[in-house]
PDB file of C-alpha atoms in Angstrom:
ATOM      1  CA  MET A 220      46.210 101.707  45.495  1.00 95.00           C
ATOM      2  CA  THR A 221      48.185 101.970  42.255  1.00 96.00           C
ATOM      3  CA  GLU A 222      49.151  99.344  39.706  1.00 96.00           C
ATOM      4  CA  ARG A 223      52.267 100.011  37.645  1.00 95.00           C
ATOM      5  CA  PRO A 224      50.663  99.845  34.151  1.00 96.00           C
ATOM      6  CA  GLY A 225      48.599 102.921  35.064  1.00 98.00           C
ATOM      7  CA  ARG A 226      45.538 101.667  36.951  1.00 98.00           C
ATOM      8  CA  LEU A 227      44.250 103.266  40.142  1.00 98.00           C
ATOM      9  CA  ARG A 228      42.198 100.753  42.158  1.00 97.00           C
ATOM     10  CA  LEU A 229      39.813 101.069  45.086  1.00 97.00           C
ATOM     11  CA  ILE A 230      39.254  98.587  47.899  1.00 95.00           C
ATOM     12  CA  GLU A 231      35.911  99.263  49.574  1.00 94.00           C
ATOM     13  CA  PRO A 232      33.415  97.485  51.848  1.00 92.00           C
ATOM     14  CA  GLY A 233      31.461  94.825  49.971  1.00 93.00           C
ATOM     15  CA  PRO A 234      27.792  93.878  50.591  1.00 93.00           C
ATOM     16  CA  ASP A 235      28.770  91.901  53.687  1.00 95.00           C
ATOM     17  CA  GLY A 236      31.076  94.647  54.985  1.00 90.00           C
ATOM     18  CA  ARG A 237      34.260  92.755  54.116  1.00 91.00           C
ATOM     19  CA  PRO A 238      36.892  94.578  51.989  1.00 91.00           C
ATOM     20  CA  LEU A 239      36.391  94.029  48.269  1.00 94.00           C
ATOM     21  CA  LEU A 240      38.366  95.189  45.231  1.00 96.00           C
ATOM     22  CA  ARG A 241      36.123  97.265  42.970  1.00 96.00           C
ATOM     23  CA  THR A 242      36.049  95.584  39.570  1.00 96.00           C
ATOM     24  CA  GLU A 243      36.575  98.672  37.452  1.00 97.00           C
ATOM     25  CA  PRO A 244      39.671 100.876  37.887  1.00 98.00           C
ATOM     26  CA  VAL A 245      39.163 104.512  38.821  1.00 98.00           C
ATOM     27  CA  ALA A 246      38.539 106.586  35.699  1.00 98.00           C
ATOM     28  CA  GLY A 247      40.375 109.773  34.795  1.00 98.00           C
ATOM     29  CA  VAL A 248      43.971 108.685  35.500  1.00 98.00           C
ATOM     30  CA  PRO A 249      46.402 110.470  33.117  1.00 98.00           C
ATOM     31  CA  SER A 250      48.352 108.534  30.506  1.00 97.00           C
ATOM     32  CA  VAL A 251      51.369 106.806  32.063  1.00 98.00           C
ATOM     33  CA  LEU A 252      54.671 105.632  30.568  1.00 98.00           C
ATOM     34  CA  ALA A 253      54.833 101.974  31.654  1.00 98.00           C
ATOM     35  CA  ARG A 254      58.111 100.355  30.637  1.00 96.00           C
ATOM     36  CA  GLY A 255      60.998  98.941  32.642  1.00 94.00           C
ATOM     37  CA  GLN A 256      60.709 100.495  36.110  1.00 96.00           C
ATOM     38  CA  ALA A 257      58.449 103.258  34.785  1.00 97.00           C
ATOM     39  CA  GLY A 258      54.729 103.383  35.504  1.00 98.00           C
ATOM     40  CA  LEU A 259      52.178 104.672  37.976  1.00 98.00           C
ATOM     41  CA  PHE A 260      53.926 105.026  41.329  1.00 98.00           C
ATOM     42  CA  ASP A 261      52.412 106.522  44.471  1.00 98.00           C
ATOM     43  CA  VAL A 262      48.990 107.749  45.555  1.00 98.00           C
ATOM     44  CA  VAL A 263      48.524 109.871  48.676  1.00 97.00           C
ATOM     45  CA  VAL A 264      45.437 111.557  50.038  1.00 97.00           C
ATOM     46  CA  ASP A 265      45.327 115.156  51.217  1.00 97.00           C
ATOM     47  CA  PRO A 266      45.205 115.514  55.035  1.00 95.00           C
ATOM     48  CA  ASP A 267      41.872 117.333  54.435  1.00 96.00           C
ATOM     49  CA  PHE A 268      40.585 114.651  52.043  1.00 97.00           C
ATOM     50  CA  ALA A 269      37.295 114.319  53.947  1.00 96.00           C
ATOM     51  CA  VAL A 270      36.576 117.952  53.004  1.00 97.00           C
ATOM     52  CA  ASN A 271      38.248 118.440  49.608  1.00 97.00           C
ATOM     53  CA  GLY A 272      38.486 114.908  48.165  1.00 98.00           C
ATOM     54  CA  ARG A 273      41.990 115.691  46.895  1.00 98.00           C
ATOM     55  CA  VAL A 274      44.545 113.035  45.959  1.00 98.00           C
ATOM     56  CA  LEU A 275      48.052 113.210  44.491  1.00 98.00           C
ATOM     57  CA  LEU A 276      49.461 110.756  41.956  1.00 98.00           C
ATOM     58  CA  SER A 277      53.073 110.328  40.819  1.00 98.00           C
ATOM     59  CA  PHE A 278      54.003 108.567  37.588  1.00 98.00           C
ATOM     60  CA  ALA A 279      56.431 108.331  34.680  1.00 98.00           C
ATOM     61  CA  HIS A 280      55.502 110.757  31.905  1.00 98.00           C
ATOM     62  CA  GLY A 281      56.765 111.105  28.342  1.00 98.00           C
ATOM     63  CA  ARG A 282      58.700 108.736  26.067  1.00 97.00           C
ATOM     64  CA  PRO A 283      61.394 106.175  26.932  1.00 96.00           C
ATOM     65  CA  GLU A 284      64.021 108.418  25.325  1.00 96.00           C
ATOM     66  CA  ALA A 285      62.746 111.615  27.008  1.00 98.00           C
ATOM     67  CA  ASN A 286      60.795 111.086  30.216  1.00 98.00           C
ATOM     68  CA  HIS A 287      60.014 112.768  33.509  1.00 98.00           C
ATOM     69  CA  LEU A 288      58.607 112.113  36.956  1.00 98.00           C
ATOM     70  CA  ARG A 289      55.260 113.906  37.088  1.00 98.00           C
ATOM     71  CA  VAL A 290      52.927 114.654  40.006  1.00 98.00           C
ATOM     72  CA  VAL A 291      49.300 115.637  39.514  1.00 98.00           C
ATOM     73  CA  ARG A 292      46.592 116.649  41.924  1.00 98.00           C
ATOM     74  CA  ALA A 293      42.955 115.730  41.370  1.00 98.00           C
ATOM     75  CA  ARG A 294      39.611 115.445  43.126  1.00 98.00           C
ATOM     76  CA  PHE A 295      38.226 111.950  43.671  1.00 98.00           C
ATOM     77  CA  ASP A 296      34.422 111.939  43.663  1.00 96.00           C
ATOM     78  CA  GLY A 297      34.107 108.279  44.631  1.00 95.00           C
ATOM     79  CA  ARG A 298      34.062 107.037  41.022  1.00 95.00           C
ATOM     80  CA  GLN A 299      36.603 109.008  39.006  1.00 98.00           C
ATOM     81  CA  LEU A 300      39.300 111.662  39.128  1.00 98.00           C
ATOM     82  CA  GLN A 301      38.212 115.181  38.235  1.00 98.00           C
ATOM     83  CA  ALA A 302      40.072 118.468  37.738  1.00 98.00           C
ATOM     84  CA  VAL A 303      43.380 116.676  37.130  1.00 98.00           C
ATOM     85  CA  GLN A 304      46.196 119.232  37.194  1.00 98.00           C
ATOM     86  CA  PRO A 305      49.990 118.674  36.896  1.00 98.00           C
ATOM     87  CA  ILE A 306      51.830 120.384  39.761  1.00 98.00           C
ATOM     88  CA  PHE A 307      55.363 119.042  39.188  1.00 98.00           C
ATOM     89  CA  THR A 308      57.328 117.677  36.216  1.00 98.00           C
ATOM     90  CA  SER A 309      60.981 116.814  36.769  1.00 98.00           C
ATOM     91  CA  GLN A 310      63.619 118.576  34.690  1.00 98.00           C
ATOM     92  CA  PRO A 311      65.466 118.015  32.490  1.00 98.00           C
ATOM     93  CA  ALA A 312      64.021 115.079  30.523  1.00 97.00           C
ATOM     94  CA  LYS A 313      66.000 111.888  31.017  1.00 97.00           C
ATOM     95  CA  GLN A 314      66.621 108.768  28.950  1.00 94.00           C
ATOM     96  CA  GLU A 315      65.808 105.162  29.923  1.00 93.00           C
ATOM     97  CA  THR A 316      63.242 104.013  32.467  1.00 96.00           C
ATOM     98  CA  GLN A 317      65.028 103.347  35.743  1.00 96.00           C
ATOM     99  CA  HIS A 318      65.309 104.900  39.207  1.00 97.00           C
ATOM    100  CA  PHE A 319      62.323 107.234  39.302  1.00 97.00           C
ATOM    101  CA  GLY A 320      61.626 107.245  43.047  1.00 97.00           C
ATOM    102  CA  GLY A 321      58.130 108.717  43.098  1.00 97.00           C
ATOM    103  CA  ARG A 322      57.202 108.485  46.789  1.00 98.00           C
ATOM    104  CA  MET A 323      55.394 111.468  48.333  1.00 98.00           C
ATOM    105  CA  ALA A 324      54.577 112.742  51.822  1.00 98.00           C
ATOM    106  CA  PHE A 325      52.788 115.766  53.245  1.00 98.00           C
ATOM    107  CA  LEU A 326      54.559 117.973  55.768  1.00 98.00           C
ATOM    108  CA  ALA A 327      52.784 119.757  58.613  1.00 95.00           C
ATOM    109  CA  ASP A 328      52.696 123.088  56.726  1.00 96.00           C
ATOM    110  CA  GLY A 329      50.786 121.512  53.830  1.00 96.00           C
ATOM    111  CA  SER A 330      53.782 121.330  51.495  1.00 98.00           C
ATOM    112  CA  VAL A 331      54.652 118.050  49.756  1.00 98.00           C
ATOM    113  CA  LEU A 332      57.936 116.138  49.621  1.00 98.00           C
ATOM    114  CA  ILE A 333      58.710 114.064  46.519  1.00 98.00           C
ATOM    115  CA  GLY A 334      61.514 111.514  46.256  1.00 98.00           C
ATOM    116  CA  MET A 335      63.339 111.481  42.906  1.00 98.00           C
ATOM    117  CA  GLY A 336      65.784 108.775  41.813  1.00 98.00           C
ATOM    118  CA  ASP A 337      69.084 109.379  40.024  1.00 98.00           C
ATOM    119  CA  GLY A 338      67.930 107.889  36.685  1.00 97.00           C
ATOM    120  CA  ASN A 339      70.779 105.326  36.762  1.00 95.00           C
ATOM    121  CA  LEU A 340      72.628 106.815  33.764  1.00 94.00           C
ATOM    122  CA  ASP A 341      74.970 109.498  35.109  1.00 95.00           C
ATOM    123  CA  ARG A 342      74.638 108.874  38.829  1.00 96.00           C
ATOM    124  CA  THR A 343      76.762 111.913  39.686  1.00 97.00           C
ATOM    125  CA  ASP A 344      73.681 113.949  38.729  1.00 98.00           C
ATOM    126  CA  ALA A 345      72.584 113.241  42.302  1.00 98.00           C
ATOM    127  CA  GLN A 346      75.287 115.748  43.367  1.00 98.00           C
ATOM    128  CA  ARG A 347      74.423 118.412  40.755  1.00 98.00           C
ATOM    129  CA  LEU A 348      71.913 121.118  41.593  1.00 98.00           C
ATOM    130  CA  HIS A 349      70.867 121.930  38.010  1.00 98.00           C
ATOM    131  CA  THR A 350      68.819 118.701  37.824  1.00 98.00           C
ATOM    132  CA  HIS A 351      66.053 117.145  39.934  1.00 98.00           C
ATOM    133  CA  LEU A 352      67.666 113.699  39.611  1.00 98.00           C
ATOM    134  CA  GLY A 353      68.773 112.098  42.879  1.00 98.00           C
ATOM    135  CA  LYS A 354      66.989 114.620  45.100  1.00 98.00           C
ATOM    136  CA  THR A 355      64.151 115.064  47.536  1.00 98.00           C
ATOM    137  CA  LEU A 356      61.934 117.914  46.307  1.00 98.00           C
ATOM    138  CA  ARG A 357      59.480 120.166  48.135  1.00 98.00           C
ATOM    139  CA  ILE A 358      56.576 122.025  46.545  1.00 98.00           C
ATOM    140  CA  ARG A 359      53.220 123.471  47.484  1.00 98.00           C
ATOM    141  CA  LEU A 360      49.942 121.989  46.300  1.00 97.00           C
ATOM    142  CA  ASP A 361      49.614 124.580  43.537  1.00 97.00           C
ATOM    143  CA  GLY A 362      53.067 123.646  42.221  1.00 98.00           C
ATOM    144  CA  SER A 363      54.782 126.755  43.583  1.00 98.00           C
ATOM    145  CA  VAL A 364      58.041 126.603  45.522  1.00 98.00           C
ATOM    146  CA  PRO A 365      58.094 127.358  49.266  1.00 98.00           C
ATOM    147  CA  ALA A 366      60.083 130.497  50.008  1.00 98.00           C
ATOM    148  CA  ASP A 367      62.201 128.715  52.642  1.00 98.00           C
ATOM    149  CA  ASN A 368      63.474 125.915  50.407  1.00 98.00           C
ATOM    150  CA  PRO A 369      67.241 125.653  50.988  1.00 98.00           C
ATOM    151  CA  PHE A 370      68.504 126.390  47.454  1.00 98.00           C
ATOM    152  CA  ILE A 371      65.843 128.828  46.247  1.00 98.00           C
ATOM    153  CA  ALA A 372      68.264 131.780  46.180  1.00 97.00           C
ATOM    154  CA  ARG A 373      70.883 129.999  44.045  1.00 97.00           C
ATOM    155  CA  ALA A 374      70.745 130.731  40.327  1.00 97.00           C
ATOM    156  CA  ASP A 375      72.500 127.421  39.539  1.00 97.00           C
ATOM    157  CA  ALA A 376      70.005 125.269  41.447  1.00 98.00           C
ATOM    158  CA  ARG A 377      66.512 123.927  40.845  1.00 98.00           C
ATOM    159  CA  PRO A 378      64.433 125.748  43.480  1.00 98.00           C
ATOM    160  CA  GLU A 379      62.374 122.660  44.385  1.00 98.00           C
ATOM    161  CA  ILE A 380      65.424 120.804  45.773  1.00 99.00           C
ATOM    162  CA  TYR A 381      65.148 119.973  49.483  1.00 98.00           C
ATOM    163  CA  THR A 382      67.960 117.395  49.876  1.00 98.00           C
ATOM    164  CA  LEU A 383      70.502 115.828  47.496  1.00 98.00           C
ATOM    165  CA  GLY A 384      72.703 112.775  47.087  1.00 98.00           C
ATOM    166  CA  HIS A 385      70.054 110.044  46.748  1.00 98.00           C
ATOM    167  CA  ARG A 386      70.160 106.924  44.572  1.00 98.00           C
ATOM    168  CA  ASN A 387      66.619 105.552  44.375  1.00 97.00           C
ATOM    169  CA  PRO A 388      64.325 106.597  47.249  1.00 97.00           C
ATOM    170  CA  GLN A 389      61.467 104.146  47.716  1.00 96.00           C
ATOM    171  CA  GLY A 390      60.017 105.187  51.084  1.00 98.00           C
ATOM    172  CA  LEU A 391      59.021 108.570  52.516  1.00 98.00           C
ATOM    173  CA  VAL A 392      57.056 109.452  55.639  1.00 98.00           C
ATOM    174  CA  ALA A 393      56.776 112.416  58.014  1.00 97.00           C
ATOM    175  CA  VAL A 394      56.779 111.726  61.759  1.00 96.00           C
ATOM    176  CA  ASP A 395      55.670 114.639  63.933  1.00 93.00           C
ATOM    177  CA  GLY A 396      56.796 116.964  61.159  1.00 92.00           C
ATOM    178  CA  VAL A 397      60.185 115.259  60.678  1.00 96.00           C
ATOM    179  CA  PRO A 398      60.638 113.495  57.307  1.00 98.00           C
ATOM    180  CA  PHE A 399      62.313 110.107  57.051  1.00 98.00           C
ATOM    181  CA  ALA A 400      63.234 108.372  53.781  1.00 98.00           C
ATOM    182  CA  HIS A 401      64.955 105.205  52.684  1.00 98.00           C
ATOM    183  CA  GLU A 402      66.612 104.323  49.407  1.00 98.00           C
ATOM    184  CA  HIS A 403      68.059 101.413  47.468  1.00 96.00           C
ATOM    185  CA  GLY A 404      71.811 101.132  47.407  1.00 96.00           C
ATOM    186  CA  ALA A 405      73.510  99.055  44.729  1.00 95.00           C
ATOM    187  CA  ARG A 406      74.927  95.756  46.014  1.00 96.00           C
ATOM    188  CA  GLY A 407      74.504  96.800  49.637  1.00 97.00           C
ATOM    189  CA  GLY A 408      74.395 100.326  50.991  1.00 98.00           C
ATOM    190  CA  ASP A 409      70.613 100.595  51.418  1.00 98.00           C
ATOM    191  CA  GLU A 410      69.930 103.547  53.718  1.00 98.00           C
ATOM    192  CA  LEU A 411      67.363 104.968  56.123  1.00 98.00           C
ATOM    193  CA  ASN A 412      67.803 108.730  56.538  1.00 98.00           C
ATOM    194  CA  ARG A 413      66.350 111.589  58.540  1.00 98.00           C
ATOM    195  CA  LEU A 414      65.917 114.391  56.005  1.00 98.00           C
ATOM    196  CA  GLN A 415      67.154 117.882  56.824  1.00 98.00           C
ATOM    197  CA  PRO A 416      66.782 120.875  54.482  1.00 98.00           C
ATOM    198  CA  GLY A 417      69.872 121.293  52.313  1.00 98.00           C
ATOM    199  CA  ALA A 418      71.547 118.094  53.515  1.00 98.00           C
ATOM    200  CA  ASN A 419      73.710 115.969  51.208  1.00 98.00           C
ATOM    201  CA  PHE A 420      73.273 112.202  51.701  1.00 98.00           C
ATOM    202  CA  GLY A 421      76.306 111.274  49.663  1.00 98.00           C
ATOM    203  CA  TRP A 422      75.384 109.200  46.642  1.00 98.00           C
ATOM    204  CA  PRO A 423      77.551 108.353  44.748  1.00 98.00           C
ATOM    205  CA  VAL A 424      80.591 109.858  46.526  1.00 98.00           C
ATOM    206  CA  THR A 425      79.877 107.908  49.720  1.00 98.00           C
ATOM    207  CA  THR A 426      78.142 104.548  50.018  1.00 98.00           C
ATOM    208  CA  GLY A 427      78.440 101.292  51.911  1.00 96.00           C
ATOM    209  CA  GLY A 428      77.657  99.294  48.776  1.00 97.00           C
ATOM    210  CA  ILE A 429      79.486  98.196  45.659  1.00 97.00           C
ATOM    211  CA  ASP A 430      78.286  98.066  42.059  1.00 95.00           C
ATOM    212  CA  TYR A 431      76.347  95.121  40.626  1.00 94.00           C
ATOM    213  CA  THR A 432      79.530  94.254  38.663  1.00 95.00           C
ATOM    214  CA  TYR A 433      81.344  94.044  42.048  1.00 96.00           C
ATOM    215  CA  ALA A 434      83.352  97.136  41.078  1.00 96.00           C
ATOM    216  CA  ARG A 435      83.956  99.728  43.771  1.00 96.00           C
ATOM    217  CA  ILE A 436      81.740 102.796  43.367  1.00 97.00           C
ATOM    218  CA  THR A 437      83.774 105.007  45.701  1.00 97.00           C
ATOM    219  CA  PRO A 438      86.504 104.471  48.309  1.00 96.00           C
ATOM    220  CA  TYR A 439      84.549 106.554  50.818  1.00 97.00           C
ATOM    221  CA  ARG A 440      81.846 105.535  53.267  1.00 96.00           C
ATOM    222  CA  ALA A 441      81.922 108.927  55.007  1.00 97.00           C
ATOM    223  CA  LEU A 442      83.163 112.416  54.172  1.00 98.00           C
ATOM    224  CA  PRO A 443      82.910 115.847  55.797  1.00 98.00           C
ATOM    225  CA  GLY A 444      79.678 117.574  54.808  1.00 97.00           C
ATOM    226  CA  ILE A 445      77.902 114.297  54.024  1.00 98.00           C
ATOM    227  CA  GLN A 446      75.012 113.262  56.256  1.00 98.00           C
ATOM    228  CA  PRO A 447      75.539 109.675  57.461  1.00 97.00           C
ATOM    229  CA  PRO A 448      72.576 107.283  57.327  1.00 98.00           C
ATOM    230  CA  LEU A 449      70.576 106.468  60.441  1.00 98.00           C
ATOM    231  CA  VAL A 450      70.569 102.825  59.363  1.00 98.00           C
ATOM    232  CA  GLU A 451      72.480 101.022  56.616  1.00 98.00           C
ATOM    233  CA  TRP A 452      71.642  97.585  55.267  1.00 98.00           C
ATOM    234  CA  THR A 453      74.521  95.612  53.740  1.00 97.00           C
ATOM    235  CA  PRO A 454      73.832  93.073  52.271  1.00 96.00           C
ATOM    236  CA  SER A 455      70.892  94.789  50.605  1.00 97.00           C
ATOM    237  CA  ILE A 456      67.333  94.153  51.772  1.00 98.00           C
ATOM    238  CA  ALA A 457      65.902  96.247  48.859  1.00 98.00           C
ATOM    239  CA  PRO A 458      63.703  98.597  50.934  1.00 98.00           C
ATOM    240  CA  ALA A 459      60.392  99.589  49.356  1.00 95.00           C
ATOM    241  CA  GLY A 460      57.510 101.258  51.265  1.00 95.00           C
ATOM    242  CA  LEU A 461      57.873 103.041  54.599  1.00 98.00           C
ATOM    243  CA  ALA A 462      55.304 103.639  57.339  1.00 98.00           C
ATOM    244  CA  TRP A 463      55.133 105.061  60.857  1.00 98.00           C
ATOM    245  CA  TYR A 464      53.113 103.181  63.441  1.00 98.00           C
ATOM    246  CA  GLY A 465      51.336 104.917  66.303  1.00 97.00           C
ATOM    247  CA  GLY A 466      48.183 102.785  66.435  1.00 97.00           C
ATOM    248  CA  ALA A 467      46.436 101.038  69.288  1.00 96.00           C
ATOM    249  CA  LEU A 468      46.156  97.444  68.011  1.00 97.00           C
ATOM    250  CA  PHE A 469      49.875  96.673  68.502  1.00 98.00           C
ATOM    251  CA  PRO A 470      51.028  98.625  71.591  1.00 97.00           C
ATOM    252  CA  ALA A 471      54.518  97.058  71.496  1.00 97.00           C
ATOM    253  CA  TRP A 472      55.016  98.401  67.969  1.00 98.00           C
ATOM    254  CA  ARG A 473      54.103 101.999  68.655  1.00 98.00           C
ATOM    255  CA  GLY A 474      56.852 104.498  67.904  1.00 98.00           C
ATOM    256  CA  SER A 475      58.353 102.377  65.119  1.00 98.00           C
ATOM    257  CA  LEU A 476      59.108 102.780  61.443  1.00 98.00           C
ATOM    258  CA  PHE A 477      58.120  99.839  59.237  1.00 98.00           C
ATOM    259  CA  VAL A 478      60.269  99.154  56.156  1.00 98.00           C
ATOM    260  CA  ALA A 479      58.952  96.851  53.426  1.00 98.00           C
ATOM    261  CA  ALA A 480      61.751  94.770  51.894  1.00 98.00           C
ATOM    262  CA  LEU A 481      61.672  93.206  48.436  1.00 98.00           C
ATOM    263  CA  LYS A 482      64.852  91.116  48.426  1.00 98.00           C
ATOM    264  CA  GLU A 483      64.591  90.022  52.056  1.00 98.00           C
ATOM    265  CA  ARG A 484      60.850  89.277  51.609  1.00 98.00           C
ATOM    266  CA  SER A 485      60.095  90.840  54.958  1.00 98.00           C
ATOM    267  CA  VAL A 486      59.139  93.962  56.850  1.00 98.00           C
ATOM    268  CA  ARG A 487      61.757  95.497  59.115  1.00 98.00           C
ATOM    269  CA  ARG A 488      60.465  97.165  62.287  1.00 98.00           C
ATOM    270  CA  VAL A 489      62.819  99.960  63.341  1.00 98.00           C
ATOM    271  CA  PRO A 490      61.901 101.410  66.763  1.00 98.00           C
ATOM    272  CA  LEU A 491      62.843 105.045  67.308  1.00 97.00           C
ATOM    273  CA  ASN A 492      63.681 106.504  70.707  1.00 95.00           C
ATOM    274  CA  GLY A 493      64.169 110.250  70.479  1.00 90.00           C
ATOM    275  CA  GLY A 494      64.962 109.813  66.792  1.00 91.00           C
ATOM    276  CA  THR A 495      67.608 107.143  67.456  1.00 95.00           C
ATOM    277  CA  PRO A 496      67.023 103.707  65.861  1.00 98.00           C
ATOM    278  CA  GLY A 497      66.875 100.711  68.172  1.00 98.00           C
ATOM    279  CA  ALA A 498      67.252  96.970  67.577  1.00 98.00           C
ATOM    280  CA  GLN A 499      65.373  95.897  64.451  1.00 98.00           C
ATOM    281  CA  GLU A 500      62.765  93.164  64.273  1.00 98.00           C
ATOM    282  CA  VAL A 501      62.281  91.141  61.065  1.00 98.00           C
ATOM    283  CA  LEU A 502      58.600  90.394  60.423  1.00 98.00           C
ATOM    284  CA  PHE A 503      56.435  88.416  57.970  1.00 98.00           C
ATOM    285  CA  LEU A 504      59.171  86.162  56.592  1.00 98.00           C
ATOM    286  CA  GLU A 505      56.632  83.337  56.767  1.00 97.00           C
ATOM    287  CA  LEU A 506      54.778  84.880  53.817  1.00 97.00           C
ATOM    288  CA  GLY A 507      57.728  84.175  51.520  1.00 96.00           C
ATOM    289  CA  GLU A 508      56.745  87.131  49.310  1.00 97.00           C
ATOM    290  CA  ARG A 509      58.413  90.314  48.160  1.00 98.00           C
ATOM    291  CA  ILE A 510      56.776  93.177  50.079  1.00 98.00           C
ATOM    292  CA  ARG A 511      56.307  96.281  47.937  1.00 97.00           C
ATOM    293  CA  ASP A 512      54.602  98.570  50.445  1.00 98.00           C
ATOM    294  CA  VAL A 513      53.532  98.828  54.059  1.00 98.00           C
ATOM    295  CA  ARG A 514      50.988 101.247  55.520  1.00 97.00           C
ATOM    296  CA  ALA A 515      49.499 101.862  58.964  1.00 97.00           C
ATOM    297  CA  GLY A 516      45.741 102.223  58.761  1.00 95.00           C
ATOM    298  CA  PRO A 517      43.583 104.552  60.857  1.00 92.00           C
ATOM    299  CA  ASP A 518      42.064 101.390  62.369  1.00 93.00           C
ATOM    300  CA  GLY A 519      45.453 100.468  63.869  1.00 97.00           C
ATOM    301  CA  ALA A 520      45.964  97.569  61.448  1.00 97.00           C
ATOM    302  CA  ILE A 521      49.071  97.102  59.327  1.00 98.00           C
ATOM    303  CA  TYR A 522      48.511  96.777  55.572  1.00 97.00           C
ATOM    304  CA  LEU A 523      50.979  94.980  53.285  1.00 98.00           C
ATOM    305  CA  LEU A 524      51.178  95.025  49.480  1.00 98.00           C
ATOM    306  CA  THR A 525      52.972  92.042  47.955  1.00 97.00           C
ATOM    307  CA  ASP A 526      54.960  92.287  44.713  1.00 95.00           C
ATOM    308  CA  SER A 527      54.075  89.644  42.133  1.00 90.00           C
ATOM    309  CA  PRO A 528      51.881  89.136  39.045  1.00 88.00           C
ATOM    310  CA  ASN A 529      49.178  88.089  41.529  1.00 89.00           C
ATOM    311  CA  GLY A 530      49.996  90.621  44.222  1.00 91.00           C
ATOM    312  CA  ARG A 531      47.911  90.763  47.379  1.00 95.00           C
ATOM    313  CA  VAL A 532      46.835  93.400  49.863  1.00 96.00           C
ATOM    314  CA  LEU A 533      47.002  91.896  53.360  1.00 97.00           C
ATOM    315  CA  ARG A 534      45.515  93.322  56.575  1.00 96.00           C
ATOM    316  CA  VAL A 535      47.430  92.426  59.727  1.00 97.00           C
ATOM    317  CA  VAL A 536      45.592  92.473  63.090  1.00 97.00           C
ATOM    318  CA  PRO A 537      46.301  90.761  66.430  1.00 96.00           C
ATOM    319  CA  ALA A 538      45.310  87.114  66.705  1.00 92.00           C
ATOM    320  CA  PRO A 539      41.958  86.550  68.474  1.00 89.00           C
ATOM    321  CA  GLY A 540      42.210  86.069  72.203  1.00 75.00           C
TER     322      GLY A 540
END
């Protein structure tokens, strides 16, 4: 797991077999810009990690007045990162330290999707193809661009762009090869979307939210050529991590997306039937904590990461009996 100031941590079996946080952070993590919302963001393991030991990290890189979202690949030998190599650096450099996105997910062909926020300065950059801001991006593990990316043939577009019109994507997961993402709106207008190559998801020309000043961002909630959200949350729940559950421990939850929520202090379960969202279930309100991330483990358990100076990693399993 990552910690925003730039620490990569490992939870491993202790002497009695119970999970234990290793005292020392993993060595070899690159220097990270940690200010405002900037820091070390996501860590994902290669689908062939058992063979190649490869991990990907995303983080804020540079200076507050000229910074980027960067992704590196590295090999984890059990103690430290080795052969650290940058494979993506967002362009152009941006000012301030807000709305980075930074979530990543592997697709079935081995390519990687990266969510990139709009930077929160000129939000119309999310509609402009000359910048990575406000986009979902797709690259290969060597940093090259897949030949079937939707805008690769356009001279006025960044070739890594996969989708556009995003505000601040904070969750990304692929389900049977189909990518889903969610993003923060402003005051309302949080969205869950099914990503399609070349699709425009509207920000800031369409949204169900209003600005934090209560000013209207746009008069439009829908327009021709704009992909509508699968789910919209107004008032905002502040969605954070996103997971797909297909495990055995909770049969009633199989086939559902799980959305961690910071403001609501919950996890939303969104069942999908043929890609169509069903009635949502609000979980874990009894914790009373902001939930930063949710993951489904290979053991069938649900793992939660709470958001506080004394954040916790919680493992959720069925009650005995």
